[in-house]
Amino acid sequence: MGLSVTGDLSRAAELIGRWDYPAARTVLVEAVARAESIGRRDELDGLTARRMLAEVLRELGEIGPAHRLAVGVLRACRDRYGGRHPATVRALAVLAMVLHDRGELDRARRLYEQVIASAKDIDRPAARAVLLARANLALLMYAQGDGGTALHELTEAYALHRRAFGDADLETIRLAAELGRLHGALGDLANARRLLAIAHVGAQAELGEQHPLTAAVELALAEVEPPMPSSPADLADPADLADLADPADLAASEPGRHVQHFPSEPRGHVRHGAHRRLMIFLAAVLGVLLAIAVAAVALAHRPASTPPRAAQPPAFPVRPAASASPASAVAPPSAVAPAASDPARSAPTGVTLRDEGTSVTVTWSDPSGGTGGVVLSVARAGQPTGPVRTLPPGTHEQRITGLDPTADYCFVLAVVYAQDTVAPAAQVCTRRHAPASIAAD
């Protein structure tokens, strides 16, 4: 009978992975009832079902029931397995997140610190819980006004998680987005764009364009993205873009850099149920916002007198720490450095527009030899950046339709060589008074 409960847990984990929390709740309620009926309420599978149910209730915004469950599970795990068992560490992490959502920041902080302190005592199964507790603690620090420490801690949590679980892991993608949002809130728009672009590429590849996380990253990109130039003449010669191989290099020249501390209310830690519903709504929004190639070009040519946009605090949910697979822990780095510039990883070349009024066909040569994905953005001159199209490796041409034949448009191309490596951008704009075929170089 215990195997039956375990099967329920596997089904619930799959539903949670798809963000189908109502269905996961149904499965877990049945699993908890089954465990109790066969006398396994406080066995490991029964405790896991109760803990996962607490996580799901929290995601759905049912904080009161989630708190009661989390308290009971932690007490039972401590009594049965002791304070160092991975099940206890996971239960502790869940209760910390619930307290965080309840606004009990001091208590949540103490529990996060206990989870992190257990890292040297626990075995591999709870490694993810420890890393996500560190990320959540960073967000709590941000909410309490300590932006500098929050940035350091979240940077290291992201680096550790990425090394332990890989670039394609959903939590790694989510932490990249959270870290990008934090950089933006602290005024570092270049690194915000870089990390949000990494998260966008990962979310789109792993989850698809319609997934709520992809939509949330798109919204965050909009918050840090300035509009395109008001006319093609405002754009620099594409040859000048060779200096933009690493968008992080732009940070030193960013005007008006400032630090925005968290308000007294914990805006940095969003109640996940409400945020989930918001992101489901956002998934219906048409279009995808600009990725890092466009960000680098637009920032490089923004007038020096333009102040940075008002920053918003991080708003990406960190996944429940307790329903994760095991992984080994690694020593933390001091920072996550941008990928080094590689001369071979250049911008697309030979970018040409075939202007047909209501449509434009963009053609280019791929410097990656078909190994890197292509990111294409189009924006009406002087307007906020428009849709991003993530094209498969080897693509050399794309037709964009539905354009205003009286307006000029700017197109930006970049090659994504890896999760953390985006080549310099190539740009070209229409000139409706010029010949129909326009080249970027």
Short mmCIF file of C-alpha atoms in Angstrom, two decimals, residues 9-323:
data_model
loop_
_atom_site.label_atom_id
_atom_site.label_comp_id
_atom_site.label_asym_id
_atom_site.label_seq_id
_atom_site.Cartn_x
_atom_site.Cartn_y
_atom_site.Cartn_z
CA LEU A 9 3.42 11.45 -5.13
CA SER A 10 4.92 10.87 -8.57
CA ARG A 11 1.70 11.97 -10.29
CA ALA A 12 1.49 15.04 -8.07
CA ALA A 13 5.10 15.96 -8.85
CA GLU A 14 4.33 15.79 -12.58
CA LEU A 15 1.30 18.06 -12.13
CA ILE A 16 3.33 20.52 -10.09
CA GLY A 17 5.92 20.56 -12.86
CA ARG A 18 3.14 21.63 -15.25
CA TRP A 19 1.87 24.19 -12.71
CA ASP A 20 -1.47 22.40 -12.51
CA TYR A 21 -1.85 23.06 -8.81
CA PRO A 22 -5.60 22.35 -8.50
CA ALA A 23 -5.10 18.89 -9.97
CA ALA A 24 -2.03 18.33 -7.80
CA ARG A 25 -4.04 19.27 -4.73
CA THR A 26 -6.69 16.68 -5.61
CA VAL A 27 -4.08 13.95 -5.99
CA LEU A 28 -2.31 14.90 -2.77
CA VAL A 29 -5.50 15.12 -0.71
CA GLU A 30 -6.25 11.56 -1.81
CA ALA A 31 -2.68 10.49 -1.04
CA VAL A 32 -2.86 11.93 2.47
CA ALA A 33 -6.20 10.21 3.08
CA ARG A 34 -4.83 6.91 1.77
CA ALA A 35 -1.72 7.17 3.96
CA GLU A 36 -3.85 7.82 7.04
CA SER A 37 -6.21 4.94 6.24
CA ILE A 38 -3.35 2.43 6.12
CA GLY A 39 -1.53 3.76 9.14
CA ARG A 40 1.26 5.52 7.22
CA ARG A 41 0.44 9.10 8.20
CA ASP A 42 3.82 9.59 9.87
CA GLU A 43 5.80 7.26 7.62
CA LEU A 44 8.08 8.89 5.07
CA ASP A 45 5.63 8.64 2.17
CA GLY A 46 2.77 9.96 4.27
CA LEU A 47 4.84 12.87 5.56
CA THR A 48 5.99 13.63 2.02
CA ALA A 49 2.39 13.74 0.81
CA ARG A 50 1.46 16.15 3.60
CA ARG A 51 4.48 18.34 2.95
CA MET A 52 3.81 18.49 -0.79
CA LEU A 53 0.18 19.34 -0.07
CA ALA A 54 1.35 22.22 2.12
CA GLU A 55 3.48 23.45 -0.79
CA VAL A 56 0.59 23.25 -3.24
CA LEU A 57 -1.81 25.02 -0.87
CA ARG A 58 0.74 27.77 -0.50
CA GLU A 59 1.03 28.08 -4.28
CA LEU A 60 -2.75 28.40 -4.44
CA GLY A 61 -2.73 31.18 -1.84
CA GLU A 62 -4.25 29.06 0.94
CA ILE A 63 -1.67 30.16 3.46
CA GLY A 64 -3.57 29.24 6.64
CA PRO A 65 -4.06 25.55 5.79
CA ALA A 66 -0.55 25.42 4.36
CA HIS A 67 0.85 26.74 7.63
CA ARG A 68 -1.02 24.20 9.74
CA LEU A 69 0.16 21.34 7.56
CA ALA A 70 3.76 22.56 7.44
CA VAL A 71 3.95 22.91 11.22
CA GLY A 72 2.61 19.40 11.74
CA VAL A 73 4.92 17.85 9.17
CA LEU A 74 8.00 19.53 10.64
CA ARG A 75 7.10 18.40 14.14
CA ALA A 76 6.53 14.81 12.99
CA CYS A 77 9.76 14.73 10.96
CA ARG A 78 11.79 15.98 13.91
CA ASP A 79 10.21 13.48 16.28
CA ARG A 80 10.64 10.53 13.94
CA TYR A 81 13.87 11.27 12.06
CA GLY A 82 15.69 13.98 13.99
CA GLY A 83 16.78 17.43 12.95
CA ARG A 84 19.40 16.43 10.38
CA HIS A 85 17.36 14.08 8.21
CA PRO A 86 16.68 15.36 4.66
CA ALA A 87 12.93 15.04 5.24
CA THR A 88 13.22 17.37 8.23
CA VAL A 89 15.33 19.84 6.27
CA ARG A 90 12.76 19.91 3.47
CA ALA A 91 9.91 20.37 5.93
CA LEU A 92 11.81 23.21 7.58
CA ALA A 93 12.29 24.90 4.20
CA VAL A 94 8.58 24.67 3.40
CA LEU A 95 7.57 26.16 6.73
CA ALA A 96 10.07 28.98 6.21
CA MET A 97 8.47 29.85 2.87
CA VAL A 98 4.98 29.77 4.36
CA LEU A 99 6.07 32.10 7.17
CA HIS A 100 7.68 34.33 4.54
CA ASP A 101 4.34 34.54 2.75
CA ARG A 102 2.59 35.32 6.04
CA GLY A 103 4.89 38.30 6.52
CA GLU A 104 6.64 36.78 9.53
CA LEU A 105 10.03 37.73 8.15
CA ASP A 106 12.12 37.33 11.29
CA ARG A 107 10.83 33.82 11.94
CA ALA A 108 11.19 32.91 8.28
CA ARG A 109 14.75 34.19 8.28
CA ARG A 110 15.68 32.05 11.27
CA LEU A 111 14.29 28.96 9.59
CA TYR A 112 16.04 29.70 6.29
CA GLU A 113 19.29 30.07 8.21
CA GLN A 114 18.70 26.72 9.92
CA VAL A 115 18.17 25.06 6.55
CA ILE A 116 21.35 26.59 5.16
CA ALA A 117 23.35 25.68 8.27
CA SER A 118 22.29 22.06 7.84
CA ALA A 119 24.13 21.83 4.51
CA LYS A 120 27.27 20.38 6.07
CA ASP A 121 25.26 17.74 7.91
CA ILE A 122 22.76 16.50 5.33
CA ASP A 123 23.13 14.03 2.52
CA ARG A 124 22.51 14.83 -1.14
CA PRO A 125 18.69 14.44 -1.23
CA ALA A 126 18.08 17.83 0.42
CA ALA A 127 20.71 19.77 -1.53
CA ARG A 128 18.10 21.55 -3.64
CA ALA A 129 16.12 22.56 -0.58
CA VAL A 130 19.24 24.17 0.87
CA LEU A 131 20.04 26.10 -2.31
CA LEU A 132 16.48 27.37 -2.72
CA ALA A 133 16.38 28.35 0.95
CA ARG A 134 19.46 30.45 0.29
CA ALA A 135 17.73 32.10 -2.66
CA ASN A 136 14.61 32.78 -0.63
CA LEU A 137 16.70 34.19 2.19
CA ALA A 138 18.28 36.59 -0.30
CA LEU A 139 14.82 37.80 -1.33
CA LEU A 140 13.91 38.25 2.30
CA MET A 141 17.05 40.34 2.84
CA TYR A 142 16.02 42.47 -0.11
CA ALA A 143 12.58 42.91 1.42
CA GLN A 144 14.24 44.07 4.63
CA GLY A 145 16.31 46.69 2.80
CA ASP A 146 19.68 44.93 2.48
CA GLY A 147 19.99 45.00 -1.29
CA GLY A 148 23.76 44.52 -1.44
CA THR A 149 23.80 41.36 0.65
CA ALA A 150 20.72 40.08 -1.15
CA LEU A 151 22.46 40.45 -4.51
CA HIS A 152 25.58 38.63 -3.28
CA GLU A 153 23.59 35.76 -1.77
CA LEU A 154 21.25 35.33 -4.73
CA THR A 155 24.19 35.43 -7.14
CA GLU A 156 25.90 32.61 -5.28
CA ALA A 157 22.67 30.62 -4.93
CA TYR A 158 22.14 30.88 -8.68
CA ALA A 159 25.71 29.82 -9.45
CA LEU A 160 25.51 26.85 -7.09
CA HIS A 161 22.16 25.73 -8.43
CA ARG A 162 23.31 26.05 -12.00
CA ARG A 163 26.39 23.94 -11.36
CA ALA A 164 24.49 21.31 -9.44
CA PHE A 165 21.41 20.97 -11.65
CA GLY A 166 22.37 22.44 -15.02
CA ASP A 167 21.18 25.27 -17.24
CA ALA A 168 18.01 23.51 -18.38
CA ASP A 169 16.65 22.93 -14.87
CA LEU A 170 13.48 24.92 -14.25
CA GLU A 171 14.75 26.24 -10.95
CA THR A 172 17.99 27.40 -12.57
CA ILE A 173 15.97 29.27 -15.18
CA ARG A 174 13.76 30.78 -12.51
CA LEU A 175 16.72 31.88 -10.41
CA ALA A 176 18.33 33.51 -13.44
CA ALA A 177 15.14 35.51 -13.91
CA GLU A 178 14.97 36.39 -10.23
CA LEU A 179 18.60 37.50 -10.20
CA GLY A 180 18.06 39.57 -13.33
CA ARG A 181 15.08 41.25 -11.73
CA LEU A 182 17.14 42.02 -8.65
CA HIS A 183 19.92 43.56 -10.74
CA GLY A 184 17.31 45.74 -12.39
CA ALA A 185 15.86 46.83 -9.07
CA LEU A 186 19.34 47.85 -7.95
CA GLY A 187 19.93 49.89 -11.10
CA ASP A 188 22.20 47.49 -13.01
CA LEU A 189 20.17 47.29 -16.20
CA ALA A 190 22.90 45.69 -18.30
CA ASN A 191 23.19 42.63 -16.08
CA ALA A 192 19.41 42.61 -15.64
CA ARG A 193 18.97 42.29 -19.38
CA ARG A 194 21.70 39.66 -19.66
CA LEU A 195 20.21 37.40 -17.00
CA LEU A 196 16.62 37.91 -18.08
CA ALA A 197 17.63 37.04 -21.64
CA ILE A 198 19.27 33.85 -20.38
CA ALA A 199 16.09 33.02 -18.47
CA HIS A 200 13.95 33.83 -21.51
CA VAL A 201 15.94 31.54 -23.79
CA GLY A 202 15.80 28.75 -21.21
CA ALA A 203 12.10 29.13 -20.44
CA GLN A 204 11.17 29.22 -24.09
CA ALA A 205 13.29 26.16 -24.87
CA GLU A 206 12.14 24.08 -21.90
CA LEU A 207 8.57 25.29 -21.39
CA GLY A 208 7.44 26.95 -24.62
CA GLU A 209 6.20 30.42 -25.44
CA GLN A 210 2.82 30.02 -23.72
CA HIS A 211 4.11 28.90 -20.32
CA PRO A 212 3.41 31.36 -17.48
CA LEU A 213 7.09 31.54 -16.52
CA THR A 214 8.02 32.50 -20.08
CA ALA A 215 5.36 35.21 -20.00
CA ALA A 216 6.61 36.50 -16.65
CA VAL A 217 10.17 36.78 -17.96
CA GLU A 218 8.88 38.66 -21.00
CA LEU A 219 7.15 41.15 -18.71
CA ALA A 220 10.34 41.61 -16.71
CA LEU A 221 12.28 42.29 -19.90
CA ALA A 222 9.78 45.01 -20.76
CA GLU A 223 10.43 46.68 -17.42
CA VAL A 224 14.14 47.13 -18.12
CA GLU A 225 13.97 47.73 -21.85
CA PRO A 226 14.03 51.27 -23.29
CA PRO A 227 12.27 52.04 -26.60
CA MET A 228 14.04 51.71 -29.91
CA PRO A 229 15.52 54.83 -31.56
CA SER A 230 13.01 57.33 -32.93
CA SER A 231 14.52 57.16 -36.40
CA PRO A 232 16.99 54.98 -38.27
CA ALA A 233 19.51 57.83 -38.15
CA ASP A 234 19.71 57.47 -34.36
CA LEU A 235 21.33 54.07 -34.74
CA ALA A 236 25.09 53.72 -34.85
CA ASP A 237 26.99 52.12 -37.70
CA PRO A 238 26.63 48.34 -37.25
CA ALA A 239 30.40 48.06 -37.40
CA ASP A 240 30.52 49.85 -34.06
CA LEU A 241 28.63 46.97 -32.46
CA ALA A 242 31.74 44.83 -32.34
CA ASP A 243 32.54 46.45 -29.02
CA LEU A 244 29.32 45.08 -27.50
CA ALA A 245 30.37 41.43 -27.30
CA ASP A 246 29.67 41.41 -23.59
CA PRO A 247 26.59 43.42 -22.57
CA ALA A 248 27.86 43.48 -18.99
CA ASP A 249 30.62 45.82 -20.18
CA LEU A 250 27.96 48.49 -20.58
CA ALA A 251 27.33 48.59 -16.85
CA ALA A 252 30.22 50.93 -16.09
CA SER A 253 28.83 53.61 -18.40
CA GLU A 254 25.22 53.39 -17.24
CA PRO A 255 24.03 56.92 -16.30
CA GLY A 256 22.18 57.66 -13.11
CA ARG A 257 23.06 54.40 -11.36
CA HIS A 258 21.21 54.20 -8.08
CA VAL A 259 20.31 51.71 -5.44
CA GLN A 260 16.67 51.18 -4.58
CA HIS A 261 16.13 49.54 -1.23
CA PHE A 262 13.16 47.42 -0.44
CA PRO A 263 10.13 49.05 1.14
CA SER A 264 8.98 48.11 4.60
CA GLU A 265 6.42 45.69 3.18
CA PRO A 266 7.96 42.53 1.69
CA ARG A 267 7.25 43.24 -1.96
CA GLY A 268 10.27 41.21 -3.02
CA HIS A 269 8.65 37.93 -1.96
CA VAL A 270 5.41 37.58 -3.86
CA ARG A 271 2.68 35.36 -2.55
CA HIS A 272 2.95 32.59 -5.05
CA GLY A 273 -0.72 31.79 -5.51
CA ALA A 274 -1.56 35.34 -6.53
CA HIS A 275 1.54 35.55 -8.69
CA ARG A 276 0.70 32.28 -10.43
CA ARG A 277 -2.74 33.63 -11.36
CA LEU A 278 -1.16 36.84 -12.62
CA MET A 279 1.28 34.92 -14.81
CA ILE A 280 -1.49 32.73 -16.24
CA PHE A 281 -3.17 35.95 -17.34
CA LEU A 282 0.10 37.25 -18.76
CA ALA A 283 0.51 34.11 -20.84
CA ALA A 284 -2.39 35.34 -22.98
CA VAL A 285 -0.63 38.57 -23.82
CA LEU A 286 0.39 38.58 -27.46
CA GLY A 287 4.02 38.93 -28.45
CA VAL A 288 7.36 38.37 -26.76
CA LEU A 289 9.50 41.21 -25.55
CA LEU A 290 13.04 42.04 -26.53
CA ALA A 291 15.99 39.89 -25.45
CA ILE A 292 19.51 40.93 -24.69
CA ALA A 293 20.68 41.73 -28.21
CA VAL A 294 18.19 44.56 -28.51
CA ALA A 295 18.90 45.65 -24.95
CA ALA A 296 22.58 46.08 -25.63
CA VAL A 297 22.00 48.17 -28.76
CA ALA A 298 19.32 50.39 -27.28
CA LEU A 299 21.24 51.03 -24.06
CA ALA A 300 24.43 51.83 -25.93
CA HIS A 301 22.71 54.64 -27.82
CA ARG A 302 20.44 56.03 -25.11
CA PRO A 303 21.02 59.75 -24.46
CA ALA A 304 23.21 60.39 -21.43
CA SER A 305 20.55 62.54 -19.80
CA THR A 306 17.98 59.74 -19.72
CA PRO A 307 17.55 58.39 -16.17
CA PRO A 308 17.05 54.68 -15.62
CA ARG A 309 13.53 53.40 -15.38
CA ALA A 310 11.96 52.98 -11.98
CA ALA A 311 12.96 49.54 -10.78
CA GLN A 312 10.57 46.92 -9.50
CA PRO A 313 11.49 44.30 -6.92
CA PRO A 314 11.89 40.65 -7.89
CA ALA A 315 8.64 38.85 -8.59
CA PHE A 316 9.51 35.35 -9.76
CA PRO A 317 8.45 32.51 -7.49
CA VAL A 318 11.18 30.22 -6.25
CA ARG A 319 9.96 26.66 -6.51
CA PRO A 320 9.06 24.65 -3.43
CA ALA A 321 12.29 23.41 -1.92
CA ALA A 322 10.94 20.07 -0.86
CA SER A 323 9.77 18.38 -4.06
#
